[in-house]
Structures are given as structure tokens and as C-alpha cells.
Amino acid sequence: MMDIKDLYQEIIVDHNRSPRNFGVLEGSDLRLEGFNPLCGDRLTLYLKLDGERVSDIRFDGNGCAISVASASLMTEAMKGRTTAEARAIFDAFHHLLTSPQPPADTASLGKLAALAGVRDYPTRIKCATLCWHTLNALLEGRSTPVSTE
Amino acid sequence: MTKDHAARNLDRPAALDVDRVRADFPVLARIVHGKPLAYLDNAATAQKPRAVIETLDRYYREYNSNIHRGVHRLSEEATAAYEGARERIRAFINARSVREVIYVRGTTEAINLVAQCYGRARLKAGDEILVTEMEHHSNIVPWQIVCGQTGAVLRVVPISDAGEVVMEEFERLLSPKTRIVALAHVSNALGTVNPVREMVRLARERGAVTLLDGAQAVPHMTVDVQELDCDFYAFSGHKLFGPTGIGILYGREKLLEEMPPYQGGGDMIKAVTFEKTLWNDLPYKFEAGTPHIAGGIGLGAAVDYVGSVGLDAIGAWEQELLAYATRAAQEVKGLRIIGTSAHKAAVLSFVLDFIHPHDLGTILDAEGIAIRTGHHCAMPVMDRYSVPATARASFAFYNTLDEVDRLIAGIEKARKVFAR
């Protein structure tokens, strides 16, 4: 039987209630919108780069707890990273949620590993990955809004 | 049932026997995530009674064949069953003739058919189509497409905070330019039952043609298209306890006669040469190609089943469920009901101040409770109430007061999950 608390771990509930790095980032170099037309989740991601390094990152928008917590945890994980490191974290996170076999060692993902429970809820994976796809598109220099569909 | 609820039922001997009708629906015995299924997503699609499932099974096992053309026994049987179902569906909505009862894939196709065959054929630049703010996307987008094709303009009647059409605005927007008025009979997102008889009367007075989207109405109340006096009425089989992929467009015979066909192909013609083709008579003119034969026969079985339970008993029990659920929901701290019209079908749409609808949907699912969360294909309604999404419990006559209790308990459980 599924235990709902494996999905809504304390860290997720906390980041949903008090999202970190939430709100408009004044003077951002890059911004992009992402939305999930299936459920109406929307977010805007703001990025400030210092050379190749993410000097600041914020988001705002509206979504479910999984989507807000994922974005909040993502912004924490990204601050101060180089764009190459950011891409590596994106790949690891994507692998965590979508690979047929879950990674044996999630320690390298830090707090992000709390989102591993989403694996067992196929209809909710897009909630968790929306902000990540938006970030990936930003880093690839795309400017059209990201849609999960 | 708990003792309390059983006692309530005993007070009303004429009421529907919920335990008995539940036994007609095999899927209701399912266990989901270790809990008995509480299926509260009936506005999305309804479950199927054994009578419908067995009708489909029997068709495929015993007399599957194409209709209208075969001279062999199986084809005769299939044709008789398919056309017999059409006649019973005609009686179900009280159309004058089976020529007015067209099999389509569902409500969406019915509305697209009218938009293209009536709208596109007749509308000119500057003509107006009137819809309400509470329409399902399928009663908005087909009209937007035809507006793009013809230069006609889509006008929208606003709704009140309670989720009711603002009648003064409806009358004001009805103008000599209004050619088509397309209305939800019952709103899927709000549950509102619109005063369609009055609205049709006003529209017809101004010379507009009327279409009613009856997808959410036919499962809950007696629909008489002659009494409603509408020109077109659309509904889906799958929300009426019938198969998916089948639905009905009722149309006034005179208008259908004047309309060009929807699609070309077999069965919709009388005679074909390379120079000229003669369209078939109604209703076949609009039924090109081999149709969903099993679906039509299955919808006939669904209509028979609903008739045997009785729409009066169905409506009365659903109103009791709605009243009970509404009272219970009003007791939930932080819950706001979206759609509070005095005239509602058994739909409870709501938002909670401590949890997003999708998170609630997942937590309820873990309790075996199926509801719908999201925009319900009615994004303008979400905009109207400034919410990104709602949670929606929608009831059918096989739902119980215990299931309502479980829904409320599930909401309280969700509160605990999010209060840590």
C-alpha cells in the first residue's frame, strides 16, 4: 500500500509552505516561463549569471506542492554553480525521476533526493520536472515558453 | 452504510435503493490502493452497468456485422439493434422523429458538426455567436474556429459570483446580429443548471438558432427537446453510463435538411457518379462511414437502464447527495465552494486555502477516492474565479452518503499531511 508521506516528505511540505528564492529577480539576465497546460501550473524562472556561474536564481508562479517545492529546492541547488554543474544536476535529477531503475546512490543530489517519491506517482512527474525543463531551456538559450505537453 | 445513513434512507421509502443499483456496476467493487473505490468523477465519465457491458459483449460475440447494406442474417440483426437503439434514444429525449437523432462520436463532435454545417454555411462577417462564460472548451473552440472562417464574432455572457448566467447581460447581448446561441444546459465545472428554456425562448424571439450542450444534463434529469424548444441538443454516451466514442446530436429536422453533410463517404449517399452525388436522407446524411455500431447499441442499453432506475429517483437522490456534501464541505475550514447556484446538478467544485487541488487529488487517490482536479476544460471559469484549478467531486446515483463522509475525511487527512 502506498504511504502518502513518502511523497509529501517534511522537506517538501516545508518548501511548499515557505518557498525559497521566491519572487521576481530584479535585473535578471535571463527569464523564461514554463507551464503545464494539463493542470494549469505556471512559473517564471529568473537567472543572473556572473560569467559561467549562476550568481542568483529566483522563481515565481503558481502550482501544486510538488511543483513549488521542486522549484524551491532547485533554486537552492543551483546558486553558485557553473552552468556545466547546473546541467549535470539537471541530468542527475531527471534520471532520479524518469529512469527505469532508480539510482542506487542519491547522496550526491542532497536535499533534491526528497523528490524521489514522485517516481511512484506517474501523473505527478511533470509537476516536479516543470521548473527543471524551464531551467534547462534557459541554459540552452531558448526563449519560447516551456510546456510539459 | 452506517446506521445513521441507513436510518435516513428508511425515512424515504420511495427513494432509490442505492445498494441495489451499486450491484449493477461491477467496477464499483474495486479496491484501489487497498481501499474500496469511491468514484466521484462522474462528470468526467460515468461507470457502466452490467446491462451495457453485456450488450457490447453480446454484439461482438453473437452478431457483429456491418449495418444497412448486408442481406445476411447477422447484418439484419445488427441493423435492427442499431436502429432500435436510435428509436429508444429518440424517445429518451422526446425528439419528433428518428430523422432528428444523429449518431456522432460525442458532444464535441456534435457541436463541431453544427458549427461547420450550420455555422460555416450561413454565417457572414459581423454576425454574432453568443456563448456563456461557463462553457466547456468544446462549446467555445468550435465557434472560434467558425468565427475565423467566416468573420463572425464570438460574444460571451458573463456569470455571477454564484456561477449563474447574468440574465440582464444575456438579454442585452442578444442582438439582431446574434445568429447562434450555444449554451451549457448544465455546467461541468460549476454544476449550475441554466434556465435554458427561458434562454432558448429569448433567443428564438430574436431569431437566433439555439444549441444546448447537454453532456452534463442527460445523466441527471429528464430532457425533452420539444419542451426545451431548442434547435440542436448535444450529448455524450459515456457520461450517460454508455460506451465512449458514441453520442447524439439532436437537430430540428428542417434545419438538418437545409445543412450540407459533415463528412463524405459511405452510408451518407443515395447514389454516386463522378458527376454528381445524391445525399442520403436524414439522419444518414450526417453519418458517413461505418459507425460505432456497438456504441450505438450500447447507448440504447444505457438509456434503457437509466429509464429502469428512473430519472426522477436519480435526480432526487443526487440532490440529497449534493445537499449533504455541500453542508459537510461548508464545515471544512479553509474550503471555498466554486459554484453556488441555487439550481445545481450534483457537482461540488472547491478550493482549499491550505492545499493545491492536485495535491488533494493525489492524497484522496491514496484513500481510494477518485475526484477530478484541474481546470475541467473550462479555463475561462478558472479565470472568472481567479483560481488556477479546482477540485471537483461529481456524483452519480450510485454514490452514497458514506462516500461523501470519506471525501470529507480525506480532505481532513490532507490537512494533516500539510500541517506538519
Tab-separated table of N, CA and C in Angstrom, chain A:
chain	number	residue	atom	x	y	z
A	1	MET	N	0.844	-1.203	0.000
A	1	MET	CA	0.000	0.000	0.000
A	1	MET	C	0.879	1.252	0.000
A	2	MET	N	0.445	2.265	-0.731
A	2	MET	CA	1.280	3.453	-0.790
A	2	MET	C	1.107	4.299	0.472
A	3	ASP	N	2.215	4.874	0.914
A	3	ASP	CA	2.134	5.794	2.042
A	3	ASP	C	2.351	7.195	1.496
A	4	ILE	N	1.340	8.004	1.660
A	4	ILE	CA	1.345	9.328	1.057
A	4	ILE	C	2.480	10.194	1.616
A	5	LYS	N	2.954	9.801	2.823
A	5	LYS	CA	4.021	10.620	3.428
A	5	LYS	C	5.385	10.359	2.783
A	6	ASP	N	5.483	9.269	1.990
A	6	ASP	CA	6.708	9.080	1.205
A	6	ASP	C	6.792	10.127	0.095
A	7	LEU	N	5.622	10.558	-0.360
A	7	LEU	CA	5.596	11.599	-1.392
A	7	LEU	C	5.739	12.976	-0.749
A	8	TYR	N	4.854	13.240	0.223
A	8	TYR	CA	4.865	14.562	0.854
A	8	TYR	C	5.769	14.537	2.085
A	9	GLN	N	7.067	14.386	1.829
A	9	GLN	CA	8.018	14.394	2.936
A	9	GLN	C	8.067	15.786	3.556
A	10	GLU	N	8.556	15.816	4.773
A	10	GLU	CA	8.535	17.062	5.524
A	10	GLU	C	9.225	18.204	4.777
A	11	ILE	N	10.321	17.877	4.121
A	11	ILE	CA	11.078	18.917	3.422
A	11	ILE	C	10.253	19.508	2.264
A	12	ILE	N	9.418	18.675	1.644
A	12	ILE	CA	8.574	19.142	0.537
A	12	ILE	C	7.456	20.029	1.067
A	13	VAL	N	6.837	19.572	2.149
A	13	VAL	CA	5.789	20.378	2.773
A	13	VAL	C	6.364	21.731	3.192
A	14	ASP	N	7.567	21.702	3.743
A	14	ASP	CA	8.207	22.936	4.204
A	14	ASP	C	8.514	23.876	3.035
A	15	HIS	N	9.102	23.347	1.976
A	15	HIS	CA	9.452	24.204	0.846
A	15	HIS	C	8.219	24.710	0.099
A	16	ASN	N	7.108	23.958	0.203
A	16	ASN	CA	5.855	24.446	-0.392
A	16	ASN	C	5.309	25.598	0.426
A	17	ARG	N	5.371	25.447	1.755
A	17	ARG	CA	4.823	26.479	2.625
A	17	ARG	C	5.680	27.739	2.577
A	18	SER	N	6.986	27.556	2.578
A	18	SER	CA	7.905	28.702	2.565
A	18	SER	C	8.915	28.537	1.438
A	19	PRO	N	8.474	28.771	0.208
A	19	PRO	CA	9.404	28.571	-0.911
A	19	PRO	C	10.597	29.534	-0.831
A	20	ARG	N	11.787	28.976	-1.068
A	20	ARG	CA	12.996	29.800	-1.056
A	20	ARG	C	13.166	30.448	-2.428
A	21	ASN	N	13.815	31.592	-2.427
A	21	ASN	CA	14.121	32.297	-3.683
A	21	ASN	C	12.866	32.538	-4.512
A	22	PHE	N	11.801	32.914	-3.805
A	22	PHE	CA	10.516	33.102	-4.466
A	22	PHE	C	10.291	34.584	-4.726
A	23	GLY	N	9.893	34.911	-5.936
A	23	GLY	CA	9.592	36.298	-6.293
A	23	GLY	C	10.459	36.757	-7.449
A	24	VAL	N	10.127	37.932	-7.967
A	24	VAL	CA	10.830	38.456	-9.135
A	24	VAL	C	12.283	38.753	-8.781
A	25	LEU	N	13.185	38.442	-9.691
A	25	LEU	CA	14.596	38.794	-9.520
A	25	LEU	C	14.871	40.035	-10.359
A	26	GLU	N	15.042	41.162	-9.662
A	26	GLU	CA	15.304	42.416	-10.378
A	26	GLU	C	16.661	42.311	-11.064
A	27	GLY	N	16.721	42.809	-12.283
A	27	GLY	CA	17.990	42.839	-13.014
A	27	GLY	C	18.485	41.476	-13.454
A	28	SER	N	17.541	40.542	-13.657
A	28	SER	CA	17.963	39.214	-14.107
A	28	SER	C	18.449	39.279	-15.553
A	29	ASP	N	19.412	38.409	-15.872
A	29	ASP	CA	19.912	38.347	-17.250
A	29	ASP	C	18.964	37.547	-18.132
A	30	LEU	N	18.376	36.534	-17.535
A	30	LEU	CA	17.537	35.611	-18.308
A	30	LEU	C	16.247	35.361	-17.555
A	31	ARG	N	15.168	35.258	-18.303
A	31	ARG	CA	13.906	34.844	-17.671
A	31	ARG	C	13.114	34.025	-18.680
A	32	LEU	N	12.381	33.057	-18.171
A	32	LEU	CA	11.589	32.194	-19.051
A	32	LEU	C	10.395	31.653	-18.276
A	33	GLU	N	9.289	31.508	-19.007
A	33	GLU	CA	8.084	30.952	-18.389
A	33	GLU	C	7.954	29.470	-18.726
A	34	GLY	N	7.446	28.738	-17.766
A	34	GLY	CA	7.128	27.331	-18.010
A	34	GLY	C	5.700	27.091	-17.577
A	35	PHE	N	4.966	26.270	-18.300
A	35	PHE	CA	3.626	25.947	-17.831
A	35	PHE	C	3.248	24.523	-18.174
A	36	ASN	N	2.349	24.017	-17.384
A	36	ASN	CA	1.828	22.666	-17.547
A	36	ASN	C	0.356	22.805	-17.910
A	37	PRO	N	0.055	22.746	-19.205
A	37	PRO	CA	-1.320	23.023	-19.635
A	37	PRO	C	-2.331	22.020	-19.085
A	38	LEU	N	-1.848	20.846	-18.727
A	38	LEU	CA	-2.747	19.819	-18.214
A	38	LEU	C	-3.356	20.237	-16.883
A	39	CYS	N	-2.541	20.877	-16.041
A	39	CYS	CA	-3.060	21.180	-14.709
A	39	CYS	C	-3.033	22.671	-14.383
A	40	GLY	N	-2.505	23.475	-15.297
A	40	GLY	CA	-2.548	24.913	-15.072
A	40	GLY	C	-1.377	25.461	-14.270
A	41	ASP	N	-0.397	24.604	-13.913
A	41	ASP	CA	0.778	25.115	-13.202
A	41	ASP	C	1.554	26.074	-14.104
A	42	ARG	N	2.005	27.177	-13.518
A	42	ARG	CA	2.789	28.161	-14.251
A	42	ARG	C	3.922	28.641	-13.370
A	43	LEU	N	5.075	28.866	-13.962
A	43	LEU	CA	6.122	29.523	-13.204
A	43	LEU	C	6.990	30.350	-14.133
A	44	THR	N	7.639	31.350	-13.530
A	44	THR	CA	8.636	32.126	-14.260
A	44	THR	C	9.950	31.956	-13.525
A	45	LEU	N	10.965	31.675	-14.284
A	45	LEU	CA	12.289	31.453	-13.703
A	45	LEU	C	13.181	32.628	-14.093
A	46	TYR	N	13.926	33.161	-13.113
A	46	TYR	CA	14.816	34.300	-13.351
A	46	TYR	C	16.235	33.871	-13.013
A	47	LEU	N	17.172	34.279	-13.842
A	47	LEU	CA	18.548	33.836	-13.677
A	47	LEU	C	19.491	35.023	-13.854
A	48	LYS	N	20.467	35.096	-12.947
A	48	LYS	CA	21.516	36.109	-13.090
A	48	LYS	C	22.826	35.353	-13.179
A	49	LEU	N	23.590	35.658	-14.217
A	49	LEU	CA	24.847	34.946	-14.434
A	49	LEU	C	26.021	35.871	-14.199
A	50	ASP	N	27.052	35.297	-13.577
A	50	ASP	CA	28.326	36.002	-13.421
A	50	ASP	C	29.318	35.179	-14.228
A	51	GLY	N	29.497	35.550	-15.477
A	51	GLY	CA	30.282	34.699	-16.369
A	51	GLY	C	29.540	33.401	-16.588
A	52	GLU	N	30.168	32.304	-16.205
A	52	GLU	CA	29.565	30.973	-16.379
A	52	GLU	C	28.875	30.512	-15.097
A	53	ARG	N	28.836	31.391	-14.104
A	53	ARG	CA	28.329	30.966	-12.802
A	53	ARG	C	26.948	31.565	-12.514
A	54	VAL	N	26.068	30.747	-11.924
A	54	VAL	CA	24.736	31.226	-11.524
A	54	VAL	C	24.914	32.052	-10.254
A	55	SER	N	24.858	33.380	-10.404
A	55	SER	CA	25.069	34.205	-9.216
A	55	SER	C	23.766	34.387	-8.444
A	56	ASP	N	22.626	34.333	-9.157
A	56	ASP	CA	21.341	34.386	-8.443
A	56	ASP	C	20.265	33.724	-9.300
A	57	ILE	N	19.296	33.161	-8.627
A	57	ILE	CA	18.194	32.489	-9.327
A	57	ILE	C	16.960	32.595	-8.460
A	58	ARG	N	15.838	32.958	-9.078
A	58	ARG	CA	14.564	33.045	-8.345
A	58	ARG	C	13.434	32.545	-9.236
A	59	PHE	N	12.309	32.304	-8.615
A	59	PHE	CA	11.136	31.891	-9.404
A	59	PHE	C	9.885	32.469	-8.772
A	60	ASP	N	8.859	32.632	-9.592
A	60	ASP	CA	7.532	32.861	-9.030
A	60	ASP	C	6.502	32.155	-9.892
A	61	GLY	N	5.293	32.129	-9.408
A	61	GLY	CA	4.245	31.429	-10.146
A	61	GLY	C	3.300	30.718	-9.228
A	62	ASN	N	2.601	29.755	-9.798
A	62	ASN	CA	1.505	29.121	-9.104
A	62	ASN	C	1.492	27.640	-9.449
A	63	GLY	N	1.449	26.809	-8.441
A	63	GLY	CA	1.417	25.381	-8.736
A	63	GLY	C	1.162	24.569	-7.495
A	64	CYS	N	1.158	23.270	-7.680
A	64	CYS	CA	0.926	22.356	-6.574
A	64	CYS	C	2.172	22.276	-5.691
A	65	ALA	N	2.070	21.566	-4.585
A	65	ALA	CA	3.183	21.481	-3.630
A	65	ALA	C	4.414	20.847	-4.272
A	66	ILE	N	4.190	19.843	-5.108
A	66	ILE	CA	5.325	19.168	-5.733
A	66	ILE	C	6.055	20.150	-6.646
A	67	SER	N	5.307	20.912	-7.399
A	67	SER	CA	5.938	21.819	-8.345
A	67	SER	C	6.627	22.986	-7.630
A	68	VAL	N	5.997	23.522	-6.588
A	68	VAL	CA	6.606	24.647	-5.858
A	68	VAL	C	7.847	24.169	-5.085
A	69	ALA	N	7.730	23.025	-4.417
A	69	ALA	CA	8.876	22.522	-3.642
A	69	ALA	C	10.032	22.173	-4.563
A	70	SER	N	9.721	21.603	-5.710
A	70	SER	CA	10.778	21.238	-6.656
A	70	SER	C	11.515	22.480	-7.131
A	71	ALA	N	10.754	23.537	-7.442
A	71	ALA	CA	11.382	24.778	-7.905
A	71	ALA	C	12.211	25.414	-6.790
A	72	SER	N	11.673	25.385	-5.588
A	72	SER	CA	12.376	25.972	-4.451
A	72	SER	C	13.692	25.230	-4.195
A	73	LEU	N	13.617	23.900	-4.170
A	73	LEU	CA	14.825	23.095	-3.941
A	73	LEU	C	15.817	23.271	-5.097
A	74	MET	N	15.291	23.399	-6.298
A	74	MET	CA	16.166	23.575	-7.452
A	74	MET	C	16.951	24.883	-7.355
A	75	THR	N	16.263	25.963	-6.978
A	75	THR	CA	16.968	27.246	-6.912
A	75	THR	C	18.069	27.188	-5.850
A	76	GLU	N	17.778	26.507	-4.738
A	76	GLU	CA	18.817	26.354	-3.701
A	76	GLU	C	20.023	25.592	-4.241
A	77	ALA	N	19.726	24.540	-5.013
A	77	ALA	CA	20.805	23.675	-5.506
A	77	ALA	C	21.638	24.359	-6.585
A	78	MET	N	21.066	25.357	-7.233
A	78	MET	CA	21.724	25.954	-8.396
A	78	MET	C	22.609	27.155	-8.065
A	79	LYS	N	22.302	27.810	-6.961
A	79	LYS	CA	23.007	29.049	-6.662
A	79	LYS	C	24.509	28.812	-6.527
A	80	GLY	N	25.276	29.569	-7.265
A	80	GLY	CA	26.723	29.467	-7.179
A	80	GLY	C	27.335	28.415	-8.086
A	81	ARG	N	26.500	27.655	-8.760
A	81	ARG	CA	27.025	26.607	-9.650
A	81	ARG	C	27.425	27.197	-10.999
A	82	THR	N	28.355	26.523	-11.649
A	82	THR	CA	28.638	26.874	-13.036
A	82	THR	C	27.520	26.287	-13.899
A	83	THR	N	27.389	26.777	-15.102
A	83	THR	CA	26.332	26.256	-15.975
A	83	THR	C	26.578	24.780	-16.278
A	84	ALA	N	27.827	24.377	-16.356
A	84	ALA	CA	28.126	22.948	-16.595
A	84	ALA	C	27.666	22.112	-15.406
A	85	GLU	N	27.936	22.610	-14.188
A	85	GLU	CA	27.471	21.884	-12.995
A	85	GLU	C	25.951	21.837	-12.951
A	86	ALA	N	25.322	22.945	-13.343
A	86	ALA	CA	23.866	23.007	-13.335
A	86	ALA	C	23.286	21.939	-14.263
A	87	ARG	N	23.907	21.787	-15.424
A	87	ARG	CA	23.424	20.774	-16.380
A	87	ARG	C	23.605	19.368	-15.815
A	88	ALA	N	24.692	19.159	-15.132
A	88	ALA	CA	24.939	17.829	-14.539
A	88	ALA	C	23.884	17.520	-13.477
A	89	ILE	N	23.515	18.533	-12.682
A	89	ILE	CA	22.481	18.316	-11.661
A	89	ILE	C	21.136	18.041	-12.330
A	90	PHE	N	20.861	18.792	-13.406
A	90	PHE	CA	19.623	18.543	-14.168
A	90	PHE	C	19.566	17.086	-14.624
A	91	ASP	N	20.682	16.608	-15.197
A	91	ASP	CA	20.715	15.227	-15.696
A	91	ASP	C	20.485	14.227	-14.564
A	92	ALA	N	21.134	14.476	-13.431
A	92	ALA	CA	21.002	13.549	-12.303
A	92	ALA	C	19.572	13.543	-11.770
A	93	PHE	N	18.959	14.736	-11.719
A	93	PHE	CA	17.603	14.836	-11.207
A	93	PHE	C	16.614	14.154	-12.158
A	94	HIS	N	16.812	14.401	-13.430
A	94	HIS	CA	15.951	13.800	-14.443
A	94	HIS	C	16.033	12.271	-14.348
A	95	HIS	N	17.248	11.787	-14.198
A	95	HIS	CA	17.494	10.354	-14.048
A	95	HIS	C	16.751	9.816	-12.816
A	96	LEU	N	16.813	10.584	-11.734
A	96	LEU	CA	16.176	10.171	-10.479
A	96	LEU	C	14.679	9.907	-10.671
A	97	LEU	N	14.030	10.755	-11.476
A	97	LEU	CA	12.573	10.639	-11.606
A	97	LEU	C	12.125	9.774	-12.767
A	98	THR	N	12.933	9.667	-13.796
A	98	THR	CA	12.400	9.058	-15.019
A	98	THR	C	13.122	7.797	-15.488
A	99	SER	N	14.277	7.469	-14.928
A	99	SER	CA	14.965	6.272	-15.413
A	99	SER	C	14.229	5.025	-14.925
A	100	PRO	N	14.267	3.942	-15.712
A	100	PRO	CA	13.565	2.721	-15.294
A	100	PRO	C	14.061	2.210	-13.943
A	101	GLN	N	15.352	2.315	-13.707
A	101	GLN	CA	15.919	1.891	-12.418
A	101	GLN	C	16.313	3.120	-11.613
A	102	PRO	N	15.803	3.271	-10.406
A	102	PRO	CA	16.215	4.426	-9.608
A	102	PRO	C	17.704	4.334	-9.278
A	103	PRO	N	18.403	5.468	-9.252
A	103	PRO	CA	19.823	5.429	-8.925
A	103	PRO	C	20.029	4.873	-7.516
A	104	ALA	N	21.062	4.041	-7.370
A	104	ALA	CA	21.313	3.406	-6.075
A	104	ALA	C	21.748	4.441	-5.045
A	105	ASP	N	22.519	5.400	-5.498
A	105	ASP	CA	23.088	6.373	-4.571
A	105	ASP	C	22.535	7.755	-4.890
A	106	THR	N	21.720	8.291	-3.977
A	106	THR	CA	21.147	9.610	-4.224
A	106	THR	C	21.820	10.674	-3.356
A	107	ALA	N	22.887	10.302	-2.672
A	107	ALA	CA	23.524	11.231	-1.747
A	107	ALA	C	24.025	12.479	-2.470
A	108	SER	N	24.501	12.295	-3.708
A	108	SER	CA	25.054	13.429	-4.440
A	108	SER	C	23.974	14.470	-4.750
A	109	LEU	N	22.703	14.057	-4.702
A	109	LEU	CA	21.616	15.001	-5.002
A	109	LEU	C	21.229	15.842	-3.786
A	110	GLY	N	21.745	15.469	-2.625
A	110	GLY	CA	21.433	16.250	-1.426
A	110	GLY	C	19.938	16.263	-1.159
A	111	LYS	N	19.426	17.454	-0.817
A	111	LYS	CA	18.007	17.596	-0.467
A	111	LYS	C	17.078	17.208	-1.614
A	112	LEU	N	17.582	17.325	-2.849
A	112	LEU	CA	16.737	17.013	-4.009
A	112	LEU	C	16.235	15.567	-3.979
A	113	ALA	N	16.970	14.704	-3.280
A	113	ALA	CA	16.570	13.294	-3.200
A	113	ALA	C	15.197	13.142	-2.551
A	114	ALA	N	14.756	14.174	-1.804
A	114	ALA	CA	13.429	14.106	-1.178
A	114	ALA	C	12.321	13.982	-2.211
A	115	LEU	N	12.621	14.373	-3.451
A	115	LEU	CA	11.602	14.306	-4.503
A	115	LEU	C	11.542	12.925	-5.174
A	116	ALA	N	12.382	11.999	-4.723
A	116	ALA	CA	12.418	10.673	-5.355
A	116	ALA	C	11.068	9.972	-5.293
A	117	GLY	N	10.278	10.274	-4.238
A	117	GLY	CA	8.975	9.625	-4.075
A	117	GLY	C	8.035	9.867	-5.242
A	118	VAL	N	8.269	10.950	-5.995
A	118	VAL	CA	7.392	11.292	-7.126
A	118	VAL	C	7.430	10.187	-8.187
A	119	ARG	N	8.548	9.421	-8.225
A	119	ARG	CA	8.658	8.293	-9.163
A	119	ARG	C	7.428	7.402	-9.155
A	120	ASP	N	6.859	7.212	-7.955
A	120	ASP	CA	5.745	6.271	-7.814
A	120	ASP	C	4.395	6.883	-8.199
A	121	TYR	N	4.406	8.135	-8.619
A	121	TYR	CA	3.161	8.824	-8.984
A	121	TYR	C	3.303	9.382	-10.398
A	122	PRO	N	3.118	8.510	-11.402
A	122	PRO	CA	3.408	8.917	-12.782
A	122	PRO	C	2.698	10.201	-13.214
A	123	THR	N	1.472	10.417	-12.685
A	123	THR	CA	0.748	11.612	-13.120
A	123	THR	C	1.355	12.885	-12.539
A	124	ARG	N	2.261	12.742	-11.573
A	124	ARG	CA	2.799	13.938	-10.915
A	124	ARG	C	4.234	14.257	-11.327
A	125	ILE	N	4.830	13.419	-12.155
A	125	ILE	CA	6.233	13.639	-12.515
A	125	ILE	C	6.417	14.991	-13.223
A	126	LYS	N	5.436	15.332	-14.067
A	126	LYS	CA	5.548	16.624	-14.772
A	126	LYS	C	5.487	17.801	-13.809
A	127	CYS	N	4.791	17.628	-12.697
A	127	CYS	CA	4.741	18.692	-11.690
A	127	CYS	C	6.160	18.963	-11.180
A	128	ALA	N	6.902	17.887	-10.934
A	128	ALA	CA	8.244	18.027	-10.372
A	128	ALA	C	9.260	18.502	-11.402
A	129	THR	N	9.041	18.177	-12.665
A	129	THR	CA	10.074	18.458	-13.669
A	129	THR	C	9.860	19.773	-14.421
A	130	LEU	N	8.706	20.405	-14.243
A	130	LEU	CA	8.421	21.638	-14.993
A	130	LEU	C	9.527	22.685	-14.833
A	131	CYS	N	9.893	22.983	-13.588
A	131	CYS	CA	10.889	24.032	-13.351
A	131	CYS	C	12.248	23.628	-13.920
A	132	TRP	N	12.533	22.339	-13.884
A	132	TRP	CA	13.822	21.855	-14.366
A	132	TRP	C	13.925	21.992	-15.890
A	133	HIS	N	12.844	21.645	-16.564
A	133	HIS	CA	12.859	21.805	-18.026
A	133	HIS	C	12.964	23.282	-18.403
A	134	THR	N	12.351	24.117	-17.580
A	134	THR	CA	12.429	25.556	-17.842
A	134	THR	C	13.867	26.034	-17.668
A	135	LEU	N	14.523	25.573	-16.612
A	135	LEU	CA	15.925	25.944	-16.392
A	135	LEU	C	16.812	25.445	-17.534
A	136	ASN	N	16.579	24.212	-17.921
A	136	ASN	CA	17.378	23.626	-18.996
A	136	ASN	C	17.238	24.438	-20.283
A	137	ALA	N	16.000	24.856	-20.573
A	137	ALA	CA	15.749	25.655	-21.779
A	137	ALA	C	16.468	26.995	-21.684
A	138	LEU	N	16.456	27.582	-20.470
A	138	LEU	CA	17.147	28.868	-20.271
A	138	LEU	C	18.641	28.703	-20.544
A	139	LEU	N	19.207	27.626	-20.002
A	139	LEU	CA	20.646	27.411	-20.145
A	139	LEU	C	21.010	27.116	-21.599
A	140	GLU	N	20.048	26.561	-22.340
A	140	GLU	CA	20.297	26.300	-23.755
A	140	GLU	C	20.034	27.517	-24.624
A	141	GLY	N	19.653	28.616	-23.957
A	141	GLY	CA	19.460	29.859	-24.696
A	141	GLY	C	18.123	29.952	-25.407
A	142	ARG	N	17.168	29.074	-25.038
A	142	ARG	CA	15.861	29.162	-25.693
A	142	ARG	C	15.034	30.278	-25.065
A	143	SER	N	14.119	30.837	-25.845
A	143	SER	CA	13.331	31.954	-25.333
A	143	SER	C	11.831	31.726	-25.439
A	144	THR	N	11.423	30.595	-26.028
A	144	THR	CA	9.978	30.333	-26.092
A	144	THR	C	9.567	29.598	-24.814
A	145	PRO	N	8.391	29.967	-24.268
A	145	PRO	CA	7.948	29.348	-23.023
A	145	PRO	C	7.942	27.818	-23.117
A	146	VAL	N	8.237	27.205	-21.980
A	146	VAL	CA	8.337	25.749	-21.923
A	146	VAL	C	6.984	25.172	-21.535
A	147	SER	N	6.580	24.138	-22.258
A	147	SER	CA	5.337	23.446	-21.936
A	147	SER	C	5.648	21.981	-21.692
A	148	THR	N	4.967	21.397	-20.730
A	148	THR	CA	5.220	19.984	-20.425
A	148	THR	C	4.515	19.062	-21.408
A	149	GLU	N	3.636	19.620	-22.238
A	149	GLU	CA	2.897	18.748	-23.164
A	149	GLU	C	3.591	18.677	-24.505
